[in-house]
Coordinates of C-alpha atoms and ligand atoms in Angstrom, one line a residue:
X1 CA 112.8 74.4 123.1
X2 CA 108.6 74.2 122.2
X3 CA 108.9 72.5 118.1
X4 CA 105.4 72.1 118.3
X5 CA 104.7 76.2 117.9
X6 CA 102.9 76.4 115.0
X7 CA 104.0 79.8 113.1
X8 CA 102.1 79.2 109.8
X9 CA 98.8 80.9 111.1
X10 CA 100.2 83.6 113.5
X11 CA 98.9 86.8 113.4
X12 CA 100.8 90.1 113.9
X13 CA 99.6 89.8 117.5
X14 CA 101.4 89.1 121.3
X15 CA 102.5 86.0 121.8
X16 CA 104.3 85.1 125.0
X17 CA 108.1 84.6 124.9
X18 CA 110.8 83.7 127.9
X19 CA 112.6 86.9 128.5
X20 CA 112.6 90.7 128.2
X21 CA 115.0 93.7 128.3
X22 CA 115.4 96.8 130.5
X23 CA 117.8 99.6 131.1
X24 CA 117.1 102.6 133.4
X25 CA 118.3 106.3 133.1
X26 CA 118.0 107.3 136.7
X27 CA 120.1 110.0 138.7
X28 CA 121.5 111.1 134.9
X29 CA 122.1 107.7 133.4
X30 CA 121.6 104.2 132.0
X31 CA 122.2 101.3 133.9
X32 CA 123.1 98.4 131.8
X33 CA 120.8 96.0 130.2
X34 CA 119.1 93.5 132.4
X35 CA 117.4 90.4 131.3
X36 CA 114.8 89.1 132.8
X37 CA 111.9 87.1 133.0
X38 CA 109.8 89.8 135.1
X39 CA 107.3 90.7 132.3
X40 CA 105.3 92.5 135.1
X41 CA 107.3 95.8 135.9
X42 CA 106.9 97.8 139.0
X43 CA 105.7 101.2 138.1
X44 CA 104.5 103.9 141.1
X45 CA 100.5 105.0 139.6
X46 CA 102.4 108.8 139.4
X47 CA 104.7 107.8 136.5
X48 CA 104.0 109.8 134.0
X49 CA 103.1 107.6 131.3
X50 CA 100.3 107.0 132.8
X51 CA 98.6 110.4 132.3
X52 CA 100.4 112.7 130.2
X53 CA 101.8 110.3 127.6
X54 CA 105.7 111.1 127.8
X55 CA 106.3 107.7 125.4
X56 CA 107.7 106.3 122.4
X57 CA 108.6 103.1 120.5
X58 CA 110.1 101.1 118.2
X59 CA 109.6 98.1 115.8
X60 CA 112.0 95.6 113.6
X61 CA 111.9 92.0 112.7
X62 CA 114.4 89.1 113.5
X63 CA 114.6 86.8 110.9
X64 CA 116.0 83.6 110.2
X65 CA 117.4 83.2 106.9
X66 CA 117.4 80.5 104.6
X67 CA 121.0 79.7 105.5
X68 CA 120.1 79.3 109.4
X69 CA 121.4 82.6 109.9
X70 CA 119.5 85.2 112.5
X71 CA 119.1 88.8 111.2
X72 CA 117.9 92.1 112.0
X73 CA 116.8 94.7 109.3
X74 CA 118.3 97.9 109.6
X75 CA 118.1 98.4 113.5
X76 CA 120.1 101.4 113.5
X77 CA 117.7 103.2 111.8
X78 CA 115.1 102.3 114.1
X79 CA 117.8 103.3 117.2
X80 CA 117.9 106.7 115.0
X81 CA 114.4 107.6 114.8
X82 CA 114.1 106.3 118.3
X83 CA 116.3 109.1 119.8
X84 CA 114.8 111.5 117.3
X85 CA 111.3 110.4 118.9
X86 CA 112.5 110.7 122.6
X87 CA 113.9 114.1 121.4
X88 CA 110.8 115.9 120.3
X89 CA 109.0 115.4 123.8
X90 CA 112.4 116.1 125.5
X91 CA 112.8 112.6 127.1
X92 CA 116.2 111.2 127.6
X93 CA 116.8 108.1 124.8
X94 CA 119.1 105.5 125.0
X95 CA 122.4 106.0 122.7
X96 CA 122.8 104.0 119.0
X97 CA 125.1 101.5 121.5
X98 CA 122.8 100.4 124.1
X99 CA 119.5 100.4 122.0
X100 CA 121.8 97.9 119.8
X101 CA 123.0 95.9 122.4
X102 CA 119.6 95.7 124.2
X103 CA 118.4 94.3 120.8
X104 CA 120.6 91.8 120.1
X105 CA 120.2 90.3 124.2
X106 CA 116.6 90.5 123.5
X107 CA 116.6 88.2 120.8
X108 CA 119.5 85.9 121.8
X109 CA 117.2 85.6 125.0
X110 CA 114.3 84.2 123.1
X111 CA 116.2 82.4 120.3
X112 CA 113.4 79.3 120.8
X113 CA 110.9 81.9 119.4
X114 CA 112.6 82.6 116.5
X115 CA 110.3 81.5 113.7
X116 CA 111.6 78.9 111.4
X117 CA 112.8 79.9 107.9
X118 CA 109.8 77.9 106.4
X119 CA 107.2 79.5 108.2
X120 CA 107.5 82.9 107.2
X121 CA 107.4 84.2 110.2
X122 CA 109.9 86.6 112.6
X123 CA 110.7 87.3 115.8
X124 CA 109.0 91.1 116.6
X125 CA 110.9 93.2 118.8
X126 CA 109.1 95.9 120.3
X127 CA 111.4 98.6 122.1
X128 CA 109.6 101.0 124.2
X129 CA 110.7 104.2 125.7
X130 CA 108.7 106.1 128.8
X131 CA 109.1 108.3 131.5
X132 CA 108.9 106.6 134.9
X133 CA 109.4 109.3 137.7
X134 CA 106.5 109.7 140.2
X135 CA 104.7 113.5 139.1
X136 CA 101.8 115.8 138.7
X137 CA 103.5 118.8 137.1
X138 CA 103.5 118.8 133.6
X139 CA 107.3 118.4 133.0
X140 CA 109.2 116.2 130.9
X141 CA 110.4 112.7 132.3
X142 CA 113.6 113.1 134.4
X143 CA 113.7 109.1 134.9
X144 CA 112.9 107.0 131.7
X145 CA 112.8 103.0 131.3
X146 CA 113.4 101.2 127.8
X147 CA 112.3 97.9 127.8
X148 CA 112.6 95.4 124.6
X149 CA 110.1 92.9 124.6
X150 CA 109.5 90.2 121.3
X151 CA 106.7 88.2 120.4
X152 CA 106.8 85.8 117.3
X153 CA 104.6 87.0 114.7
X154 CA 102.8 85.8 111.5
X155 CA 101.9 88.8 108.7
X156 CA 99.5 91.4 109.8
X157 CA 95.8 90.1 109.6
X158 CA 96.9 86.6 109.0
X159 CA 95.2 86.6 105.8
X160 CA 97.2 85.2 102.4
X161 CA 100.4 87.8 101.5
X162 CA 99.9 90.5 98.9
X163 CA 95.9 89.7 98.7
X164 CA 95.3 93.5 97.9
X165 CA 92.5 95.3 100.5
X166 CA 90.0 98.3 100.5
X167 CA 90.6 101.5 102.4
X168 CA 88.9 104.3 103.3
X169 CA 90.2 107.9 103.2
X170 CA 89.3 110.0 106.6
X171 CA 87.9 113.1 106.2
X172 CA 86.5 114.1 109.7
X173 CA 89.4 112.5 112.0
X174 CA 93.1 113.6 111.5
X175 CA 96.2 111.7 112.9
X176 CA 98.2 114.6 113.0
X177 CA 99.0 117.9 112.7
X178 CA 100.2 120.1 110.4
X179 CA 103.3 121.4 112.8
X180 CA 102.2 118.1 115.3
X181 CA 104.0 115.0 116.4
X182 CA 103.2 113.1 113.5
X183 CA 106.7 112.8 112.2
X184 CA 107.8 110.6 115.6
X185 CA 106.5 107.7 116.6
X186 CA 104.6 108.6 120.0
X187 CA 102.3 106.2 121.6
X188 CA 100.0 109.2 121.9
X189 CA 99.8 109.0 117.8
X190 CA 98.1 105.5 118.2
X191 CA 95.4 106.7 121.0
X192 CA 94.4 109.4 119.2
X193 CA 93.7 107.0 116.4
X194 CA 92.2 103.9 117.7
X195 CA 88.5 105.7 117.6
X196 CA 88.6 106.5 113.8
X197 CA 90.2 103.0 113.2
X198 CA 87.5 101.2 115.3
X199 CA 85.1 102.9 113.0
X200 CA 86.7 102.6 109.7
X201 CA 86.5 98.9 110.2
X202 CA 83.1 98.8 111.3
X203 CA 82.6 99.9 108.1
X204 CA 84.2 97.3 106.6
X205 CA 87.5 98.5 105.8
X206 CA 90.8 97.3 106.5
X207 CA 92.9 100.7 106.4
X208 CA 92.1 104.5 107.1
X209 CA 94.0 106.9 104.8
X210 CA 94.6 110.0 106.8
X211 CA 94.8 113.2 105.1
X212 CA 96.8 116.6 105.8
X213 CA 95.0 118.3 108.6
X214 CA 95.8 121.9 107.5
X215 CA 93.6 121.6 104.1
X216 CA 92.1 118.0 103.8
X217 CA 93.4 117.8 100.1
X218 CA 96.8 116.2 100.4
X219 CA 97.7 112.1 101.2
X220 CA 99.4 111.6 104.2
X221 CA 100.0 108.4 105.4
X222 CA 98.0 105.5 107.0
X223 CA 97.6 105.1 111.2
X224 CA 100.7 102.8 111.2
X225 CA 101.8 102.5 107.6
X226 CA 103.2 104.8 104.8
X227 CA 101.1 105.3 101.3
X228 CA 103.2 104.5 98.1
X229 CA 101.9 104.3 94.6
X230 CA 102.7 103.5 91.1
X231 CA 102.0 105.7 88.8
X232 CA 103.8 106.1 84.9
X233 CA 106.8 103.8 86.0
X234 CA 107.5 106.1 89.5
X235 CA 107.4 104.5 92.8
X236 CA 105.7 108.0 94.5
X237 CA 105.3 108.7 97.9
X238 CA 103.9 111.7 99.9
X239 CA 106.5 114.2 101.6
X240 CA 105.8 115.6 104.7
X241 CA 107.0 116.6 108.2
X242 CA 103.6 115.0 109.7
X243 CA 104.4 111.3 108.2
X244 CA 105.9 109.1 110.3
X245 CA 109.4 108.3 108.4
X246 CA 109.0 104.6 107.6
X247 CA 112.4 102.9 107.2
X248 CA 110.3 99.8 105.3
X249 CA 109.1 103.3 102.5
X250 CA 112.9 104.5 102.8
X251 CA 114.3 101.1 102.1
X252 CA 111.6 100.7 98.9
X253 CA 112.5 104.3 97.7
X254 CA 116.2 102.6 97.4
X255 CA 114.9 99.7 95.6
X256 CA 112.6 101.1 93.4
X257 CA 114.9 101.7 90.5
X258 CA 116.5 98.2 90.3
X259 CA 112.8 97.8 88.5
X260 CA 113.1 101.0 86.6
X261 CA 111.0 103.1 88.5
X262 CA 111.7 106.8 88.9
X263 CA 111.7 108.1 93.0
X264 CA 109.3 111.1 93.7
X265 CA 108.9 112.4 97.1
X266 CA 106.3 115.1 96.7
X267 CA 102.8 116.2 97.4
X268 CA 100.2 113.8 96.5
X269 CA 96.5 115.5 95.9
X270 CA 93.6 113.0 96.5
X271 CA 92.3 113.4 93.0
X272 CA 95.8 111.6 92.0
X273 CA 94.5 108.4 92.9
X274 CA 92.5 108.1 89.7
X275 CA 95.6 108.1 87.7
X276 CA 98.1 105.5 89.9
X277 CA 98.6 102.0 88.5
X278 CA 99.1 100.8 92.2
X279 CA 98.7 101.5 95.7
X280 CA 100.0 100.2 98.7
X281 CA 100.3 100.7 102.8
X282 CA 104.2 99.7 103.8
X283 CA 105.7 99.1 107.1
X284 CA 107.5 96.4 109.0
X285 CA 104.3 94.1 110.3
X286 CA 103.4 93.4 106.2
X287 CA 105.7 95.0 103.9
X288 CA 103.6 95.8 101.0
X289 CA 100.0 95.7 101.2
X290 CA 98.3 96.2 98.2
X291 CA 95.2 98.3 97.5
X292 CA 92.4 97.6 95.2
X293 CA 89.9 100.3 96.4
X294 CA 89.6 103.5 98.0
X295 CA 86.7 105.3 99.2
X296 CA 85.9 108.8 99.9
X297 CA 83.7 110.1 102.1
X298 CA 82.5 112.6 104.0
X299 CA 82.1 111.4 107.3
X300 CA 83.6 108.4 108.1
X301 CA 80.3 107.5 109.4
X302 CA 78.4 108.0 106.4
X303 CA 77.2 105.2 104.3
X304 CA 77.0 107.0 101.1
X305 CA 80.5 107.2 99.5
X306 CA 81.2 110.4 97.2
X307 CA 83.7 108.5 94.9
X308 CA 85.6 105.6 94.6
X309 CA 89.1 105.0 93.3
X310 CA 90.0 101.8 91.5
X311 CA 93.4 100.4 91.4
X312 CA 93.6 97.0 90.2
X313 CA 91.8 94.3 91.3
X314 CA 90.6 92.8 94.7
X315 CA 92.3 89.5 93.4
X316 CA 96.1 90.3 92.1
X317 CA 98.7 92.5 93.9
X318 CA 100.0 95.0 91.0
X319 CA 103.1 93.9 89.5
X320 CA 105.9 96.3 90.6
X321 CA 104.3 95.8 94.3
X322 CA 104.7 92.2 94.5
X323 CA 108.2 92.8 92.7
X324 CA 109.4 95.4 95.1
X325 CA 108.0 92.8 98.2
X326 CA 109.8 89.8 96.9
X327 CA 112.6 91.7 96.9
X328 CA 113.0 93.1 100.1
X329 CA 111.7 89.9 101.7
X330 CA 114.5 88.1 99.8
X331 CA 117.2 90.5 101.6
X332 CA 115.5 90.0 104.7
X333 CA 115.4 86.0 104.6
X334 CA 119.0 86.1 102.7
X335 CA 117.5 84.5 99.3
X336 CA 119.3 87.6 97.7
X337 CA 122.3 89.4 98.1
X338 CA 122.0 92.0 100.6
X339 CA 123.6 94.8 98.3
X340 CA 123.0 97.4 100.9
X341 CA 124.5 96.2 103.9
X342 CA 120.7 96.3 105.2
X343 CA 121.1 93.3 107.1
X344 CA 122.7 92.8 110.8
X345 CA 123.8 89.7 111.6
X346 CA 122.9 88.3 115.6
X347 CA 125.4 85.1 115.8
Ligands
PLP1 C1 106.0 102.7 112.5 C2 105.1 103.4 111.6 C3 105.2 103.3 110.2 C4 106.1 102.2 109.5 O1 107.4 102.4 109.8 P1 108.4 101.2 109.5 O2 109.7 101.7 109.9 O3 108.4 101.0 108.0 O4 107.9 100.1 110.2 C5 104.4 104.1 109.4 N1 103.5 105.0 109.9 C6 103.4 105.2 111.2 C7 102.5 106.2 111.8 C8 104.2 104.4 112.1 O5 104.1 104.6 113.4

């Protein structure tokens, strides 16, 4: 066991751990879940992951509680979506059991990695899904590996927690369509993103805020997080079939009226923005991040901005944001009682 990791200034980046997970689904099923130290797998160049995209994944947090204890957040949900992902580009998924199981060997594998309570940091784990078989045909996979794979992480952009950030809405780059793949969490998603994300920071800003593609007049979500606001004591949050569904946005619609807010799932206009108390991005890596600013533009090119939206300040996180995070950080860490059954134990 390393003691001389030092998690406090981690970044949500890759960090090497001892062992990984994989199950096959060859010849019409799984074989059962190998651990091994083999991060370098053995693919033929015809697999088709490597040209027509036929892949999906997964992300959740281990954490280690202030009582010692080693949890996972709701992993069945991710297992859920998972299969709902592999569904949509008519890949085989593993079942609730052996995504579950694969998991919980995953982590017991690389307990040494496991972030110390004080740190603040978890244990990633990354499940990936992709189809394997040798092909040039454009069909869907008929052999599929799943591998977990961890890394310990710090909070996204290593920067101090609920510091609130600038964003940038994206008119002339979409994520996804209208009737698209937006709602499952493809790897093809991210590619088609990375170009308008490379730009939006070169810019200077630290999230894109895509739009709906069908009229360019509607909030949709961010590249890897959902939008939430605050607005006349309602947590709101935009509904839509091309939003990834976030189970860190699912699990703050459920806490939002311990604090008194009001839930709406609806349609959020742009011009909205000028009435919300607070904005955020959520998702596993942070949580909560808060916004301060957002700009609109035409192209994302463009220098000149056509308006800006002010919510808050660049130096305080709004208060029902930084109520809502403490929150759900304290269920995940086990500082507060787990009303929800939320949390799965892995000793
Ligand atoms: C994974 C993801 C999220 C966040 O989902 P969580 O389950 O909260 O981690 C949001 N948007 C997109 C596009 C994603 O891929």
């Amino acid at each position: 066991m390393d003691q001389k990791i030092d998690y406090s200034k981690r970044a949500f980046a890759y960090y090497p751990t001892d062992a990984i997970v994989v199950s096959r689904y060859v010849d019409g099923k799984w074989t059962a879940p190998e651990v091994t130290d083999n991060f370098n797998l053995t693919l033929n160049c015809f697999a088709g992951v490597f040209h027509y995209a036929p892949s999906c994944f997964e992300g959740l947090k281990a954490y280690r509680g202030c009582d010692g204890r080693i949890r996972l957040f709701r992993p069945l949900e991710n297992a859920k979506r998972m299969i709902r992902s592999a569904a949509y580009i008519d890949m085989e998924a593993p079942s609730e059991e052996l995504f579950m199981e694969a998991c919980m060997l995953c982590v017991k594998a690389n307990i040494d990695y496991l972030p110390p309570y004080e740190s603040g940091a978890s244990l990633y784990l990354r499940p990936t899904l992709f189809g394997m078989n040798p092909q040039l045909g454009i069909n869907s996979p008929k052999d599929v590996m799943f591998v977990v794979m961890s890394s310990g992480v710090g909070t996204y952009g290593g920067g101090k927690l609920l510091t609130p950030t600038n964003a940038v809405i994206s008119r002339n780059y979409d994520r996804a369509a209208t009737h698209g793949s937006g709602g499952y969490k493809l790897g093809a998603n991210y590619a088609q993103s990375l170009h308008a994300y490379n730009l939006a920071h070169k810019m200077g800003y630290r999230e894109l805020l895509f739009l709906d593609t069908a009229t360019h007049s509607r909030i949709e979500e961010f590249g890897s997080s959902n939008f939430f606001a605050i607005k006349d004591g309602a947590y709101i949050t935009p509904d839509s079939t091309s939003v990834l569904p976030s189970i860190t946005n699912m699990s703050l619609r459920e806490l939002a009226p311990e604090f008194g807010l009001r839930v709406e799932r609806r349609v959020i206009p742009v011009e909205e923005l000028a009435s919300v108390d607070e904005a955020g991005s959520c998702g596993t890596a942070v949580v909560i991040n808060p916004l301060y600013r957002i700009d609109d533009k035409k192209r994302l090119e463009d220098t000149d901005v056509v308006r800006s939206f002010n919510i808050g300040t660049p130096e305080k996180c709004g208060r029902f944001s930084e109520m809502l995070y403490h929150r759900m950080v304290g269920i995940q860490k086990g500082l507060e009682e787990d009303t929800y059954n939320w949390c799965v134990f892995v000793d």
